[in-house]
mmCIF file of C-alpha atoms in Angstrom:
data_model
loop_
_atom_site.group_PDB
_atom_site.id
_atom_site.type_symbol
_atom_site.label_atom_id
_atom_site.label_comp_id
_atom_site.label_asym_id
_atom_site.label_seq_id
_atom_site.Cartn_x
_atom_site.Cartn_y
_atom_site.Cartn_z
ATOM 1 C CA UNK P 180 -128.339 110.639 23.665
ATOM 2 C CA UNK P 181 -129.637 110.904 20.319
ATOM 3 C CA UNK P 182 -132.480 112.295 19.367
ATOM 4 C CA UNK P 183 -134.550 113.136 16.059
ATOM 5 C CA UNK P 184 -134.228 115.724 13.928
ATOM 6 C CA UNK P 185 -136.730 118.395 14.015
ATOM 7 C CA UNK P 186 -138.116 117.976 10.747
ATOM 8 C CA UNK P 187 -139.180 114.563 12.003
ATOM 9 C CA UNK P 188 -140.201 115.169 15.460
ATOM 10 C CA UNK P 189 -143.759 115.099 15.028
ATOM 11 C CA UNK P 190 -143.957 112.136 12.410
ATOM 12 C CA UNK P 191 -141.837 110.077 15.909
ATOM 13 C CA UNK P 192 -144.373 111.384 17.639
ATOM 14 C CA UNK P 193 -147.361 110.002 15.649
ATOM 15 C CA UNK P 194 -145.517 106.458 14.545
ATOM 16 C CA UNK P 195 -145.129 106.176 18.911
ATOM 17 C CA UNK P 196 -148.620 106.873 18.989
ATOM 18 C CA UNK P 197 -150.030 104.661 16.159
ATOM 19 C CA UNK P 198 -151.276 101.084 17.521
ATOM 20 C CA UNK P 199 -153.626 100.170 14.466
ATOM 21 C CA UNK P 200 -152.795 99.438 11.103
ATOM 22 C CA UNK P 201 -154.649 102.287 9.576
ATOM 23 C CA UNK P 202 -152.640 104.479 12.309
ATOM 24 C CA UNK P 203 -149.693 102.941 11.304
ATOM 25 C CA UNK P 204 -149.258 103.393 7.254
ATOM 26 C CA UNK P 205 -150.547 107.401 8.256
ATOM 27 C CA UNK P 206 -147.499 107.294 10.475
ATOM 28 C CA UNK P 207 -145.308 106.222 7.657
ATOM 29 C CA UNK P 208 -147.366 108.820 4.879
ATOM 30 C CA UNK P 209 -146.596 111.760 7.137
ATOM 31 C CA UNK P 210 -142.473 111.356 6.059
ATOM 32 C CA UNK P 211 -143.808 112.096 2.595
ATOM 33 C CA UNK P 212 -145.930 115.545 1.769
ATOM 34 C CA UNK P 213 -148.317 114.623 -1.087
ATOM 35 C CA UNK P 214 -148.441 110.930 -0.771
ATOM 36 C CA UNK P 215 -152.135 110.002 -0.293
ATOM 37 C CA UNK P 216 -152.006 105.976 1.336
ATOM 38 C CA UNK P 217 -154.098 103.564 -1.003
ATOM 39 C CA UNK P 218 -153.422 105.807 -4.130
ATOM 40 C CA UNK P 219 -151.269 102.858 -5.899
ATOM 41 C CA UNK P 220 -148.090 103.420 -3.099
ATOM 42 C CA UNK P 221 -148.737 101.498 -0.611
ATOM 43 C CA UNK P 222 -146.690 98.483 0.306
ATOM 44 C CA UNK P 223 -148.250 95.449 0.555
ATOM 45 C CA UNK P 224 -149.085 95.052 4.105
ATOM 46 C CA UNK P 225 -152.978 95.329 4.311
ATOM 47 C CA UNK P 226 -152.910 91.478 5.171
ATOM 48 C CA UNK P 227 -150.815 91.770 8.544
ATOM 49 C CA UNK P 228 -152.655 95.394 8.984
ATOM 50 C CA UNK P 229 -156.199 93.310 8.883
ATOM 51 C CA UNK P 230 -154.987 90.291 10.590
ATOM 52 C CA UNK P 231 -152.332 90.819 13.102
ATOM 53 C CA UNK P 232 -151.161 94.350 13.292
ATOM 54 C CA UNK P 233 -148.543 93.394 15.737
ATOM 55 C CA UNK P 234 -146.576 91.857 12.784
ATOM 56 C CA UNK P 235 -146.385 95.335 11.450
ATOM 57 C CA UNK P 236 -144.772 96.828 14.917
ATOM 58 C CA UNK P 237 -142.457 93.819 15.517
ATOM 59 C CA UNK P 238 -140.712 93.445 11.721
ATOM 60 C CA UNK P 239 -141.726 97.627 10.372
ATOM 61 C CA UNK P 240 -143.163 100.038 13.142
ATOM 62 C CA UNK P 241 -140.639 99.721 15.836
ATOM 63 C CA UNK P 242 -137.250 99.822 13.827
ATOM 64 C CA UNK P 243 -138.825 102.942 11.223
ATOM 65 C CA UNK P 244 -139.177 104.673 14.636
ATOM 66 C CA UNK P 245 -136.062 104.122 16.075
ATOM 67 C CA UNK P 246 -134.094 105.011 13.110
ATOM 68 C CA UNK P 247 -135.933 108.582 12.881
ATOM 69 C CA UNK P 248 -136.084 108.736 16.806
ATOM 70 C CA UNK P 249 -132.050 107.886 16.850
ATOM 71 C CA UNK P 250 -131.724 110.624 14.156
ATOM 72 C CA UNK P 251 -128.132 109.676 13.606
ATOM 73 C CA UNK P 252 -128.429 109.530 9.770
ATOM 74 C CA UNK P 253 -130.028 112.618 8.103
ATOM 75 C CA UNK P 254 -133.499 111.750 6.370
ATOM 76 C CA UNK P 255 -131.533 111.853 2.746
ATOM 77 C CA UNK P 256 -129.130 109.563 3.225
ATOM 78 C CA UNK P 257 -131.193 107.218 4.959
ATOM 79 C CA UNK P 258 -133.797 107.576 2.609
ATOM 80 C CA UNK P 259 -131.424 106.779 -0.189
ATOM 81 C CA UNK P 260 -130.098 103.988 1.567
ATOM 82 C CA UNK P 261 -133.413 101.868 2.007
ATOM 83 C CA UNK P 262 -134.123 102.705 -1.449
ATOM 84 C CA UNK P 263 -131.068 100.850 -2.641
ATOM 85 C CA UNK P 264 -131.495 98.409 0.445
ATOM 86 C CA UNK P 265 -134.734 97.203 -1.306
ATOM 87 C CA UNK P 266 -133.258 97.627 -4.754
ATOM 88 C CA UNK P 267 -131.010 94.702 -3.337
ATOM 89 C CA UNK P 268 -133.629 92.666 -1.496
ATOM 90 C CA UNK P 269 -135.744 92.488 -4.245
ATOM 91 C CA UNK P 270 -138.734 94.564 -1.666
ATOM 92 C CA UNK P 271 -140.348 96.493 -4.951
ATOM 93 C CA UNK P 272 -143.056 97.509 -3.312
ATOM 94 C CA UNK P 273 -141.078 99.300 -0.809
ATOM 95 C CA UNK P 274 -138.817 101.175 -3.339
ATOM 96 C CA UNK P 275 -141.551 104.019 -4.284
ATOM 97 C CA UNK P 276 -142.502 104.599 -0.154
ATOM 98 C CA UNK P 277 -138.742 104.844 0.402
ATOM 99 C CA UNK P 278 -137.975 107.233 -3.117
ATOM 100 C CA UNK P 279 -140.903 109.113 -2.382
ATOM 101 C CA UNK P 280 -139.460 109.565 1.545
ATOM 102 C CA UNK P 281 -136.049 110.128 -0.395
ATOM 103 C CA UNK P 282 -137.895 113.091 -2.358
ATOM 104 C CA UNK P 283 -139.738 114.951 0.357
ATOM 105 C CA UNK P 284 -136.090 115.100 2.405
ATOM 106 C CA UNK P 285 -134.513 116.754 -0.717
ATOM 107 C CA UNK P 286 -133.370 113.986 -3.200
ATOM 108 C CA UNK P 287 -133.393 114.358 -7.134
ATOM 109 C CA UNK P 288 -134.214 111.823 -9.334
ATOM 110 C CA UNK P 289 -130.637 111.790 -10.556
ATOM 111 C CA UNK P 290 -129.618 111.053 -6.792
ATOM 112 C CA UNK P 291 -132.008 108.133 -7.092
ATOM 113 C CA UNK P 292 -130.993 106.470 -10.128
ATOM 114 C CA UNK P 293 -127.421 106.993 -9.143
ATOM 115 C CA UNK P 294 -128.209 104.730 -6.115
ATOM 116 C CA UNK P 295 -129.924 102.143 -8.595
ATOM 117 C CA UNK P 296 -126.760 102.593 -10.464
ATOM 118 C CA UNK P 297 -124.697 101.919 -7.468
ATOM 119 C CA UNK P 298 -127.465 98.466 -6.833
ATOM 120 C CA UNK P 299 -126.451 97.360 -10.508
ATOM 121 C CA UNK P 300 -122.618 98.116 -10.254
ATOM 122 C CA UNK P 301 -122.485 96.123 -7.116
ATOM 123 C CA UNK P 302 -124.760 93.320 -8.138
ATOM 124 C CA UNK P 303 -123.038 92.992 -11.319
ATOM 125 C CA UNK P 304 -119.686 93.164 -9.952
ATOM 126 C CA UNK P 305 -120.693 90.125 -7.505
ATOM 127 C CA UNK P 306 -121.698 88.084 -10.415
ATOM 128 C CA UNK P 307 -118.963 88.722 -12.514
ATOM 129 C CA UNK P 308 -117.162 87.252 -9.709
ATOM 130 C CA UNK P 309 -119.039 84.381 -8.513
ATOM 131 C CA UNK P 310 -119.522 83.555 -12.144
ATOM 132 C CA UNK P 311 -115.321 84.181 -13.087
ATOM 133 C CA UNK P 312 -114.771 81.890 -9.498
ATOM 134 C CA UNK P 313 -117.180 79.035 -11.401
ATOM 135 C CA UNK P 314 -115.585 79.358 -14.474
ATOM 136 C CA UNK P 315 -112.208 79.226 -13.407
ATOM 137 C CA UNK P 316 -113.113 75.662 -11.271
ATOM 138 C CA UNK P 317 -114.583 74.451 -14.541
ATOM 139 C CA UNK P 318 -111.583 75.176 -16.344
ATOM 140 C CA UNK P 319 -110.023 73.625 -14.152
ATOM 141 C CA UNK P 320 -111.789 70.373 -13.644
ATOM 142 C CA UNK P 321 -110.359 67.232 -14.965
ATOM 143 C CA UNK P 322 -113.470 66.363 -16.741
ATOM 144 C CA UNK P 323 -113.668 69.381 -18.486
ATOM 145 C CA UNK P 324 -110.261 69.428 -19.602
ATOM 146 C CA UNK P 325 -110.769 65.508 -21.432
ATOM 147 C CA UNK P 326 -113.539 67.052 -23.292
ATOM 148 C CA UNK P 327 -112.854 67.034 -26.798
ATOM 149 C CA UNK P 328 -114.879 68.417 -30.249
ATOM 150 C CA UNK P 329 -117.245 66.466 -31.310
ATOM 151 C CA UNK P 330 -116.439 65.083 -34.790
ATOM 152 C CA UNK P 331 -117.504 66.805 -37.728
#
């Protein structure tokens, strides 16, 4: 069975125990030393946290828990990974949470914008393909092809 590691036993602990919103985003602060919730980090959740905190435990609270609980990533890596997760997704208010969780478990900056670098690289890549794939079936369209200059 897995189980978490001990630098994050007691933040399991408190994100089991946390039922309101409030409760909650403390939870989540606790993987970061030094980040102070409603100090210009927070995500923006305060709408589900006033209005139905259970959409918090159903789509945030319950997988953040099991991936610490599992512990089968260590807190770097995983931390890295939602940061460029969100990169992708287009979440930006859940890049400085995750890069500030990616700080307190050891990352540098440089480890952070080599994961942004990694986001761009594999973004870019993708379009240069889908856009090369387009090109090439425009090329190759009969339509195109008849196309001629328009007279000068």
């Amino acid at each position: 069975k897995y189980m978490p590691r001990p630098e994050e036993v007691e933040v399991v602990k408190a994100m089991r125990a946390a039922k309101t919103g409030p409760e909650i985003f403390a939870s989540w602060a606790m993987q970061r030393p030094g980040y102070v919730p409603g100090e210009g980090g927070d995500p923006t959740l305060d709408f589900w946290s006033d209005h139905k905190v259970e959409m918090l435990h159903t789509f945030a609270q319950n997988q953040l828990t099991q991936l610490l609980d599992r512990g089968i990533l260590d807190p770097k890596t995983r931390y890295l990974l939602l940061v460029g997760l969100y990169m992708m997704t287009n979440h930006w208010d859940g890049v400085l949470p995750q890069a500030c969780n990616a700080k307190a478990a050891g990352a540098s900056d440089e480890e952070i914008m080599e994961v942004a670098f990694c986001v761009c690289y594999s973004v870019g890549k993708a379009k240069m393909q889908e856009s090369g794939q387009c090109l090439g079936e425009v090329f190759a369209n009969p339509m195109f092809q008849k196309i001629t200059p328009l007279k000068k």
